[in-house]
Short mmCIF file of C-alpha atoms and ligand atoms in Angstrom, two decimals:
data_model
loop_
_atom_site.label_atom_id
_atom_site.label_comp_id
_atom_site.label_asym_id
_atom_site.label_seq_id
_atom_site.Cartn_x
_atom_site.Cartn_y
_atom_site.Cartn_z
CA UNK A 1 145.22 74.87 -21.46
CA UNK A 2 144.14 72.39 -19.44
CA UNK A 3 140.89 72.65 -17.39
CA UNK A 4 141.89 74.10 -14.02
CA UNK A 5 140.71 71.45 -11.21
CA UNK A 6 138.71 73.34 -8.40
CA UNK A 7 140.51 74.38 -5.17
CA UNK A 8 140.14 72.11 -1.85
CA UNK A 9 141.20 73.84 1.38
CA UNK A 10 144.37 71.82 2.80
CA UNK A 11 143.98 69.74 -0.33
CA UNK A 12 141.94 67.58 1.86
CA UNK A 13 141.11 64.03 0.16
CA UNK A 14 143.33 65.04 -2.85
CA UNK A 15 146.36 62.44 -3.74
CA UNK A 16 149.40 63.84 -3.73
CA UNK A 17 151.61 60.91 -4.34
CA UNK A 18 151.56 57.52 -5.74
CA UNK A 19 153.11 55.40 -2.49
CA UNK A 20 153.18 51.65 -0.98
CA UNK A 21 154.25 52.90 2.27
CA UNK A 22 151.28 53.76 4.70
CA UNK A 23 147.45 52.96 3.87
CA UNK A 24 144.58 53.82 6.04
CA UNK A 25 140.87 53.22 6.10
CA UNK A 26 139.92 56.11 8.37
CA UNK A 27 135.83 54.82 8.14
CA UNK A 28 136.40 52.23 9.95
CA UNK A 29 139.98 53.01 11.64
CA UNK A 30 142.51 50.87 9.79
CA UNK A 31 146.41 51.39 9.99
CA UNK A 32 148.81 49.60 8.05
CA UNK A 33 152.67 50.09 7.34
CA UNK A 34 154.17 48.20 3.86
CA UNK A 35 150.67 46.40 4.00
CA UNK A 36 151.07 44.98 7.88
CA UNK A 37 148.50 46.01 10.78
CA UNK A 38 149.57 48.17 12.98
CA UNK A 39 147.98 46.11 15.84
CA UNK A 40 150.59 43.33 14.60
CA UNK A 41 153.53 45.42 14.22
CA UNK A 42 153.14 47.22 17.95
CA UNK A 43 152.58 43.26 19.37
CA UNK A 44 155.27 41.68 17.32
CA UNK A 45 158.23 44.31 16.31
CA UNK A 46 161.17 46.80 17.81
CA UNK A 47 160.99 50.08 16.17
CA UNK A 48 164.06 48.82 14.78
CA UNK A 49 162.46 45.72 13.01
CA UNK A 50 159.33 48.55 11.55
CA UNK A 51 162.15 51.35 10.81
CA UNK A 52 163.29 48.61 8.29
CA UNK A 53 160.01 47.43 7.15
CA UNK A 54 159.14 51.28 6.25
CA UNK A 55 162.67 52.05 4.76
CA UNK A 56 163.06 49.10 2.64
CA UNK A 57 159.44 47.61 1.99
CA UNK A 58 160.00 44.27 3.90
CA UNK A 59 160.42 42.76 7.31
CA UNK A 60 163.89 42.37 7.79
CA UNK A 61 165.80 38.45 8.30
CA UNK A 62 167.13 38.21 11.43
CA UNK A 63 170.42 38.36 9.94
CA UNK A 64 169.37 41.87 8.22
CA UNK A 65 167.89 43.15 11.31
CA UNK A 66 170.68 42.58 13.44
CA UNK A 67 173.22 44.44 10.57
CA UNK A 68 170.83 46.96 10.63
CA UNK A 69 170.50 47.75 14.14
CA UNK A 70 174.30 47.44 14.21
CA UNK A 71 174.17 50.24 11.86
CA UNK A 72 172.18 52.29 14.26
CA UNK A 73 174.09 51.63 17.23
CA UNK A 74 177.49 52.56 15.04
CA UNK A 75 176.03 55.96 14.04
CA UNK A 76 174.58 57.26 17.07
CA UNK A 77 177.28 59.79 18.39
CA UNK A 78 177.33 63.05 17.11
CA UNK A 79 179.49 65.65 15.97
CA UNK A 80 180.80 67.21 19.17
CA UNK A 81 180.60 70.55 16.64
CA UNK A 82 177.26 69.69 16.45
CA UNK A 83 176.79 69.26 20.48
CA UNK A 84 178.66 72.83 20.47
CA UNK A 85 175.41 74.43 17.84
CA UNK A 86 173.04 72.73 20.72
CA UNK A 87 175.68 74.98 23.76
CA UNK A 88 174.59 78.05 21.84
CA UNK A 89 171.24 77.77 21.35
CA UNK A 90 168.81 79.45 24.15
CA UNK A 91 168.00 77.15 26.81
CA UNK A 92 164.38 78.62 26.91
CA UNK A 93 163.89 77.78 23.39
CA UNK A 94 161.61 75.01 22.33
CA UNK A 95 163.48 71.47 21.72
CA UNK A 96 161.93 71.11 18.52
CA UNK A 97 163.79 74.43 17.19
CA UNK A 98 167.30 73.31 18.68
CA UNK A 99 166.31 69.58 16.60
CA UNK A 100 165.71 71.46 13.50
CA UNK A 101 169.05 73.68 13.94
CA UNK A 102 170.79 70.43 14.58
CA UNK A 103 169.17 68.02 11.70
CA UNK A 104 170.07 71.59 9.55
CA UNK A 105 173.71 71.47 10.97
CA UNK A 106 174.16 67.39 9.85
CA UNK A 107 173.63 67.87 6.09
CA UNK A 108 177.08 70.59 6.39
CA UNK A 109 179.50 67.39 7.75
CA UNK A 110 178.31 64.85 5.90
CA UNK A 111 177.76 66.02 2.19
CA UNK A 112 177.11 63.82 -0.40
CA UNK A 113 174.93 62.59 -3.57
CA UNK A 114 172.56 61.12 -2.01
CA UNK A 115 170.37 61.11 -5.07
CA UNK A 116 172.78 59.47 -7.63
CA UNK A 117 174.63 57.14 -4.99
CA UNK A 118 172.21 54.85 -3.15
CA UNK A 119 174.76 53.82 -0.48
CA UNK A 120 175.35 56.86 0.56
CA UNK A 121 170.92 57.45 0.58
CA UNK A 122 171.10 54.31 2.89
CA UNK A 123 173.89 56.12 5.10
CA UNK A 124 172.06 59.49 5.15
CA UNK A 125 168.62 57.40 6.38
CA UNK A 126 170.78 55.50 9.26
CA UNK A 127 172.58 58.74 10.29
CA UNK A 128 169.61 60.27 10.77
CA UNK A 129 167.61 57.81 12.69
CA UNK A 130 170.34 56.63 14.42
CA UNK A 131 171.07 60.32 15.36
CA UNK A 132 167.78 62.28 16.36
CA UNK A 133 167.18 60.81 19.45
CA UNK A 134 170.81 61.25 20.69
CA UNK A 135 170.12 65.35 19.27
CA UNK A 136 166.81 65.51 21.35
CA UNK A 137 168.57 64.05 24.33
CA UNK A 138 172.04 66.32 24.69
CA UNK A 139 169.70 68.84 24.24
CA UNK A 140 167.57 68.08 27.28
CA UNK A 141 170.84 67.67 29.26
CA UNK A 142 172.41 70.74 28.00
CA UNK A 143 169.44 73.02 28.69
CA UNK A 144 170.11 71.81 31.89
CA UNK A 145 173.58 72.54 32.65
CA UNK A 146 174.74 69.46 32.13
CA UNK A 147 177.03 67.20 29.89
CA UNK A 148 175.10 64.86 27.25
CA UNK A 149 174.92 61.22 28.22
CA UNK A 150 176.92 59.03 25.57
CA UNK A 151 174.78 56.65 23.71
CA UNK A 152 174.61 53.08 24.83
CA UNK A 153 176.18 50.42 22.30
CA UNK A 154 174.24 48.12 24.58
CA UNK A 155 170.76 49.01 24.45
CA UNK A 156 167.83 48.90 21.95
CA UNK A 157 166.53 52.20 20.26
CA UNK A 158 163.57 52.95 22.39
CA UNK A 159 165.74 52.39 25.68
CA UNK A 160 168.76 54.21 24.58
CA UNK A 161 166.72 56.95 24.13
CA UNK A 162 165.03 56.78 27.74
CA UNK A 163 168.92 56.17 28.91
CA UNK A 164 170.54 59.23 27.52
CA UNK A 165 167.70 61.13 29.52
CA UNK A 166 169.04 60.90 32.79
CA UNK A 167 171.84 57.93 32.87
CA UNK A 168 169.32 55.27 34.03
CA UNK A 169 168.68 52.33 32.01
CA UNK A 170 164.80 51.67 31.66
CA UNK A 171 163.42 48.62 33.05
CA UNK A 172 161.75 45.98 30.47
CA UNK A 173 158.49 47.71 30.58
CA UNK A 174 159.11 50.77 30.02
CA UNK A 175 161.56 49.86 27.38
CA UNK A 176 159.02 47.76 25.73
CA UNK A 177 155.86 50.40 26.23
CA UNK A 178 158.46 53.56 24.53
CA UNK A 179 159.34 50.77 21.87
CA UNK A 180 155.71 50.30 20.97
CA UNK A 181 155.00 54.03 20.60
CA UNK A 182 157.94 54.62 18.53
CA UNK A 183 156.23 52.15 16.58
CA UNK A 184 152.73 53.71 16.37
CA UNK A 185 154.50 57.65 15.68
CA UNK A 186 156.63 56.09 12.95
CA UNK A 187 154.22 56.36 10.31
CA UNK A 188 151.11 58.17 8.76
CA UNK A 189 150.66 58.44 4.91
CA UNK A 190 150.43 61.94 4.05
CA UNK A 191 150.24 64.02 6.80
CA UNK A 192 151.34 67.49 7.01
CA UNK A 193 155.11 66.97 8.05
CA UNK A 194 155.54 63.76 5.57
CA UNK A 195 153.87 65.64 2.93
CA UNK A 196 156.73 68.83 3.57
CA UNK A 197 159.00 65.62 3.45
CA UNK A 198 158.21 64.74 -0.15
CA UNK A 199 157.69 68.23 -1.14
CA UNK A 200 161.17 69.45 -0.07
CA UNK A 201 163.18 66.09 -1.40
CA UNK A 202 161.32 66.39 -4.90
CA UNK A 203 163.90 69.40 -5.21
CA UNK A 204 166.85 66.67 -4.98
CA UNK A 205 167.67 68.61 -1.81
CA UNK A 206 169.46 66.91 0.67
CA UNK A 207 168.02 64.39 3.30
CA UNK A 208 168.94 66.86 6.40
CA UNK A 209 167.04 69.87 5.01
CA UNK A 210 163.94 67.60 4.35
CA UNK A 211 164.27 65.95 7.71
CA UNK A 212 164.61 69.60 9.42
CA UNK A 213 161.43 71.01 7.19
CA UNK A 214 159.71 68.06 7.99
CA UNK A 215 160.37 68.57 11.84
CA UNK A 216 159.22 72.06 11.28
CA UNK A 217 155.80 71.15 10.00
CA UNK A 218 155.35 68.35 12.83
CA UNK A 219 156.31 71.36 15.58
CA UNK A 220 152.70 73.01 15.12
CA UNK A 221 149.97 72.60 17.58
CA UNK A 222 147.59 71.25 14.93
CA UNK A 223 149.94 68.24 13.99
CA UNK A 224 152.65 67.13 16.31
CA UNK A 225 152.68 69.92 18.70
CA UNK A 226 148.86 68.58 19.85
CA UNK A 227 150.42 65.55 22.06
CA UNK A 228 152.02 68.79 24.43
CA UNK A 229 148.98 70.51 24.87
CA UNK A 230 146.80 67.74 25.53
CA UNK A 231 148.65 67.55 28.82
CA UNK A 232 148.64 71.04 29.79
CA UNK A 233 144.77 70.86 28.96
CA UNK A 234 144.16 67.75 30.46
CA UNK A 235 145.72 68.85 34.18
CA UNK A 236 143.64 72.45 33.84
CA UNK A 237 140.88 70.22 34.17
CA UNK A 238 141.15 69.73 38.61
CA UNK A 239 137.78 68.39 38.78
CA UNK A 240 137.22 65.06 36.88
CA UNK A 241 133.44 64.93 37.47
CA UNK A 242 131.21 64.03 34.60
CA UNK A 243 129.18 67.03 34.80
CA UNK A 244 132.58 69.50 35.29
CA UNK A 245 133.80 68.29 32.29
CA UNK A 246 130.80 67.99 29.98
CA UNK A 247 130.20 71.73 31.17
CA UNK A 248 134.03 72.42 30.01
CA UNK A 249 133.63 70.96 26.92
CA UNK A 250 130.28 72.29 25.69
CA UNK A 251 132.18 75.49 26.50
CA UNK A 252 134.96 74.91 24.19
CA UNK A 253 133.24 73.83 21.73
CA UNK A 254 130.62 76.70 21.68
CA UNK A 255 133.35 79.31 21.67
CA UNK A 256 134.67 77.00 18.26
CA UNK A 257 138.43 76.14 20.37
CA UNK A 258 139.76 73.35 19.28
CA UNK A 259 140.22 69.89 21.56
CA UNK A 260 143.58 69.03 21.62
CA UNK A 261 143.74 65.68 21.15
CA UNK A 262 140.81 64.96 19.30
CA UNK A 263 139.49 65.01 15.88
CA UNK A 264 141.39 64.16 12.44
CA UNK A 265 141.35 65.10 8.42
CA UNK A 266 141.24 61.29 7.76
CA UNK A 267 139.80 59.13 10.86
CA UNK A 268 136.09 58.95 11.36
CA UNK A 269 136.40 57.09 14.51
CA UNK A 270 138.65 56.68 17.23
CA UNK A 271 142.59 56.26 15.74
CA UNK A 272 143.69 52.78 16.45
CA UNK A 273 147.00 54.17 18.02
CA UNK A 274 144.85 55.81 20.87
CA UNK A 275 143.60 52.75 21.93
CA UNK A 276 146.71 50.90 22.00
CA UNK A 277 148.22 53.86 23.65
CA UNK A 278 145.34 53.18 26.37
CA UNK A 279 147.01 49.54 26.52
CA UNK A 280 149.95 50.95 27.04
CA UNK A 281 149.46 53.13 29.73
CA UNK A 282 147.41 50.92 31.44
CA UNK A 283 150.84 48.38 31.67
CA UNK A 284 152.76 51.35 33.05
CA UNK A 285 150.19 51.96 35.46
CA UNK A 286 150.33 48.17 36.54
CA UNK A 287 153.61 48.41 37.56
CA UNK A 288 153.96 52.31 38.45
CA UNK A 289 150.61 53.55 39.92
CA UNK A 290 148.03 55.13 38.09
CA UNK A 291 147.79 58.99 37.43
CA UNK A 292 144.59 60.78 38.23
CA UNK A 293 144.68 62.66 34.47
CA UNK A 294 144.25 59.41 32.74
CA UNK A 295 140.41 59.52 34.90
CA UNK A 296 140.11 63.16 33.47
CA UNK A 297 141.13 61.90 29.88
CA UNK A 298 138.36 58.88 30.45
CA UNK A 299 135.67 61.11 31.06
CA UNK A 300 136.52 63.82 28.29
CA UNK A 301 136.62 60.99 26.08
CA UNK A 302 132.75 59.87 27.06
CA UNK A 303 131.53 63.65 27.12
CA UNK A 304 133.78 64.13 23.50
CA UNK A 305 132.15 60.67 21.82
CA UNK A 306 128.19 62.41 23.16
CA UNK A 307 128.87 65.65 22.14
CA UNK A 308 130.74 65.47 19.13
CA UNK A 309 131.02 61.82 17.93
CA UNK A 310 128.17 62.38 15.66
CA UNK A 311 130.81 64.35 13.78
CA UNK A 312 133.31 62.08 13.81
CA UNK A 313 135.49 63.61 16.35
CA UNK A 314 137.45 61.37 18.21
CA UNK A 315 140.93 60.63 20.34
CA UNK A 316 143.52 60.51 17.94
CA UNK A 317 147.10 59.65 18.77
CA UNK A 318 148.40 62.69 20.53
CA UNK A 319 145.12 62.62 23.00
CA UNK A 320 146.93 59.78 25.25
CA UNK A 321 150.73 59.66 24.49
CA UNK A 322 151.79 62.58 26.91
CA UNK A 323 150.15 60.56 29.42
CA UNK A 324 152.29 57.73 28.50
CA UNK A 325 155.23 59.72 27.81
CA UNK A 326 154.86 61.81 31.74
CA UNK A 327 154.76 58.28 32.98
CA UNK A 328 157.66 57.32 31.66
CA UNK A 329 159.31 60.78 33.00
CA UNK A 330 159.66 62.39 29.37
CA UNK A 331 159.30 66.14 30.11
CA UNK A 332 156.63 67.20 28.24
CA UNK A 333 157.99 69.90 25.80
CA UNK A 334 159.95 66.68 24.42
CA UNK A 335 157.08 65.15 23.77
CA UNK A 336 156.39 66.52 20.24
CA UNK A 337 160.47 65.56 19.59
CA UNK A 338 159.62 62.18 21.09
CA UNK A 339 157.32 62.35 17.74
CA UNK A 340 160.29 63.27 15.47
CA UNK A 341 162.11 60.46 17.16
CA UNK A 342 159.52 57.59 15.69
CA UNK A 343 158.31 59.67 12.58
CA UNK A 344 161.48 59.96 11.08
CA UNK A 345 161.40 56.47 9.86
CA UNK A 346 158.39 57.53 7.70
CA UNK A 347 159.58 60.75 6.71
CA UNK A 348 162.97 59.12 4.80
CA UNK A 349 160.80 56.25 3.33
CA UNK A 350 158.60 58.87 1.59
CA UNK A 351 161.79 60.63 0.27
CA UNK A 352 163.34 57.45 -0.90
CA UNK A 353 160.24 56.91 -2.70
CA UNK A 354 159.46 60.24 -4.07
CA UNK A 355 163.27 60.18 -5.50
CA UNK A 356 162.59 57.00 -7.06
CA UNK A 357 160.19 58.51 -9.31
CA UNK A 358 160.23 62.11 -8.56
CA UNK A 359 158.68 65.07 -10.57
CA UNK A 360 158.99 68.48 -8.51
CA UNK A 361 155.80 69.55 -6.43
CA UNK A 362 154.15 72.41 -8.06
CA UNK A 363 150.47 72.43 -7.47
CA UNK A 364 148.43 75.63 -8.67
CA UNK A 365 146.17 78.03 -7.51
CA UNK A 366 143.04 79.86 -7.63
CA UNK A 367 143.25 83.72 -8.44
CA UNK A 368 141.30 86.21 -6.45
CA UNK A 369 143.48 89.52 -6.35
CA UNK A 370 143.38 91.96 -9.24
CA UNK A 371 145.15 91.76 -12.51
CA UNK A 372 146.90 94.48 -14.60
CA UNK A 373 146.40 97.31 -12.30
CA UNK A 374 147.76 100.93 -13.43
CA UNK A 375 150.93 102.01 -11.75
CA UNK A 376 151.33 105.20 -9.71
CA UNK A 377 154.73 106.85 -8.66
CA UNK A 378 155.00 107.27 -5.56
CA UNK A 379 155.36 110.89 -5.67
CA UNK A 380 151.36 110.82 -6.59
CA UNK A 381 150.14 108.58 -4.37
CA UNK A 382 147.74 110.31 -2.46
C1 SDX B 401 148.28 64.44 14.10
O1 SDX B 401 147.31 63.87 9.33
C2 SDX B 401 147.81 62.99 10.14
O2 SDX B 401 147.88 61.82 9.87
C3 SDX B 401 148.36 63.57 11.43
C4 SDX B 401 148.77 62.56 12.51
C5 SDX B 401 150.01 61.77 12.10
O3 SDX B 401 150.20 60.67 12.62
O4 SDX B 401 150.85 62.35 11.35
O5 SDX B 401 147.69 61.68 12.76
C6 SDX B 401 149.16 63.28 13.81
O6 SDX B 401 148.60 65.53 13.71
C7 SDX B 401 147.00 64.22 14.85
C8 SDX B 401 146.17 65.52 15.01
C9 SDX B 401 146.72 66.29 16.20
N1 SDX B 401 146.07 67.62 16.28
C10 SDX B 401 145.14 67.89 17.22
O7 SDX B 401 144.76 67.09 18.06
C11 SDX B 401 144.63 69.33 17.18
C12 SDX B 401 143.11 69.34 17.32
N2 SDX B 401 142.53 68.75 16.11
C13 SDX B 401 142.02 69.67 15.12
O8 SDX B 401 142.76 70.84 14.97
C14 SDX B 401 141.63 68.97 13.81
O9 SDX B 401 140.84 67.89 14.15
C15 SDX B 401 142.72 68.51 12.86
C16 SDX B 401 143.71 69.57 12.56
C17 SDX B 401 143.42 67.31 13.39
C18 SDX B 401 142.02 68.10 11.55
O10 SDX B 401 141.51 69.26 11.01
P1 SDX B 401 140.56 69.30 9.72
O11 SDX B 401 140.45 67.95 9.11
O12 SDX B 401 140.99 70.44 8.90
O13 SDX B 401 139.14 69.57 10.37
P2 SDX B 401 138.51 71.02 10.60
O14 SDX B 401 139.46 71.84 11.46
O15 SDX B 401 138.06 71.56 9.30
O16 SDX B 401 137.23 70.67 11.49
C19 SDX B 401 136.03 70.17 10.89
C20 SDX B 401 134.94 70.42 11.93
C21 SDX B 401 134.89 71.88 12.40
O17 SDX B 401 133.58 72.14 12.86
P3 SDX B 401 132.58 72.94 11.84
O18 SDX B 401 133.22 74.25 11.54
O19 SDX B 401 132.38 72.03 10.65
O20 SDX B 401 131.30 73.07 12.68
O21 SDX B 401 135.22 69.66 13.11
C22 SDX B 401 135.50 70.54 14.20
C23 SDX B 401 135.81 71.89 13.60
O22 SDX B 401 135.50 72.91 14.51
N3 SDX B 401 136.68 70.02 14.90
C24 SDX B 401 136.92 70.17 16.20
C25 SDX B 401 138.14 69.52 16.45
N4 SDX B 401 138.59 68.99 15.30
C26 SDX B 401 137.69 69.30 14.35
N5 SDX B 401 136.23 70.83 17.16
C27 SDX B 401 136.78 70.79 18.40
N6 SDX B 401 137.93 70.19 18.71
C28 SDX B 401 138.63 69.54 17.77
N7 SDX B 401 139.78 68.94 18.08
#
């Protein structure tokens, strides 16, 4: 038998795939999607244009990209059987659990062999970009009380989204700043929820039931759920003085809590996406007013890098998103969604590349219970 390989907690630093989709340097902060810096793609592309690039390994023409986004735009209704699983669901339930009910309720209208028939794989990976941000929408408005907002044919991705919110079509800021963090969400190597991705598709199962696994895995507050809390932590924080918040943090930190926000299995600096996130925020605060929790952020950034860089915790790219996202009115439990929205992308170009040379996940383990115990009937059990 072959020599058992030793056990690493969260198989941290161990490959699980062979994959030309994401690669990052985390030493020094490096991001790259199909070989392109991410500081490139969030300057230069639509979340359309980098949807592409991940799906299909190269930046689309300008004849593909506008078939492609034509694609999108064709497949972004829904079921209204699927809007009446979203009427039934609780409205006090989280959005992410009405997203995963939904993605779940897709793969029963629009069956298929996705794994033999690669047209209808390229269908499956539209309908379901094309489609989660029109789920995470109705639901908003149906938690509500009121009627989901029909997609635009009309507007981009990122502003369609931000349109089927509340019936307003976002200025060119916004809908360039939500663009650009669709862009830096869309992709991550193999993070928890992309690595449920691959796991669940090496079973041939369909694309919906990886998609909805996947969303379950982002949903936790140590993956995508972080961006939600960061916000909640940020505004406990009322007084943004640098001694008030170095005194909050050294508590934290001695009681072992965790920073929402900060730290990560593979960066040893700050995560390129925070910073640009900064950038971003920083253009929506040109044009809409600044918020007093991006000061408290600031300073629990400086108090974070003293007390902790050393370590190499850091901002990573939920710390300053919900501040972008509140800006742009997102309501803050659809922030992790928001996630889903971009990551999606990434999620169906690791399936599509796990099918294309797939071998079922089946890792091993280490054994510490007890082995060929005696059995006692019940009836002497003391
Ligand atoms: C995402 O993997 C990806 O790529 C994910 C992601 C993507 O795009 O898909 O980048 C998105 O999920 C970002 C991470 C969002 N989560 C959070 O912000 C939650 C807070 N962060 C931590 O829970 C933690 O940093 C993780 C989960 C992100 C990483 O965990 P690891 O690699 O398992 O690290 P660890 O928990 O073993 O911590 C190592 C040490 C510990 O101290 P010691 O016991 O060695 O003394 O670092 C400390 C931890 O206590 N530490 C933190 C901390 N993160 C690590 N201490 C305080 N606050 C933190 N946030």
């Amino acid at each position: 038998m072959a020599e058992a390989l030793p056990y690493v907690p969260g198989l941290a630093g161990v490959p699980a795939a062979r994959t030309s989709v994401c690669l990052i340097d985390g030493e020094v902060g490096k991001l790259e999607y199909r070989g392109y810096p991410i500081e490139v793609l969030a300057e230069h592309c639509t979340y359309e244009e980098v949807a592409y690039l991940l799906i299909f390994g190269a930046l689309p023409t300008k004849t593909q990209l506008d078939a492609f986004s034509a694609e999108l735009v064709a497949e972004r209704g829904l079921k209204f059987r699927i809007v009446d699983v979203l009427k039934t669901l609780p409205e006090s339930g989280h959005p992410m659990d009405a997203l995963t009910a939904a993605v779940a309720t897709m793969g029963m209208f629009y069956p298929g062999d996705h794994v033999a028939d690669p047209d209808f794989r390229r269908l499956s990976a539209i309908r379901l970009i094309a489609k989660v941000p029109t789920i995470v929408a109705a639901w908003d408005r149906i938690r509500r009380g009121d009627d989901p907002i029909k997609p635009s044919t009309e507007l981009g991705h990122a502003a369609n989204f931000l349109y089927m919110l509340d019936g307003n079509e976002p200025g060119p800021v916004a809908s360039r700043v939500f663009d650009v963090a669709l862009t830096l969400h869309a992709e991550h190597s193999m993070n928890a929820s992309t690595f449920t991705a691959r796991v669940v598709g090496s079973t041939l199962t369909d694309p919906y039931a990886v998609v909805a696994s996947a969303v379950g895995a982002l949903s936790g507050p140590l993956h995508g759920g972080a961006n939600e809390r960061v916000l909640e932590m940020l505004s406990k924080l009322d007084d943004p003085s640098a001694a008030s918040v170095r005194r909050w943090a050294e508590d934290r930190l001695a009681r072992k809590e965790k920073i929402m926000g900060f730290g990560h299995r593979v960066y040893r600096v700050k995560d390129p996406r925070a910073t640009i996130l900064q950038g971003l925020a920083q253009e929506l605060f040109d044009q809409k007013g600044s918020t007093p929790i991006y000061a408290v952020a600031g300073e629990l950034e400086r108090q974070m890098s003293e007390l902790v860089g050393d370590k190499g915790i850091y901002p990573n790219v939920d710390y300053y998103s919900g501040i972008v996202y509140q800006k742009l009115g997102i309501p803050t439990d659809l922030f992790t969604p928001v996630f889903a929205i971009a990551r999606v992308a990434g999620w169906l170009a690791h399936l599509l590349e796990q099918l294309e040379d797939n071998r079922i996940y089946r890792p091993s383990q280490v054994w510490v219970g007890e082995a060929d115990r005696a059995f006692v009937p019940l009836s002497d059990r003391g």
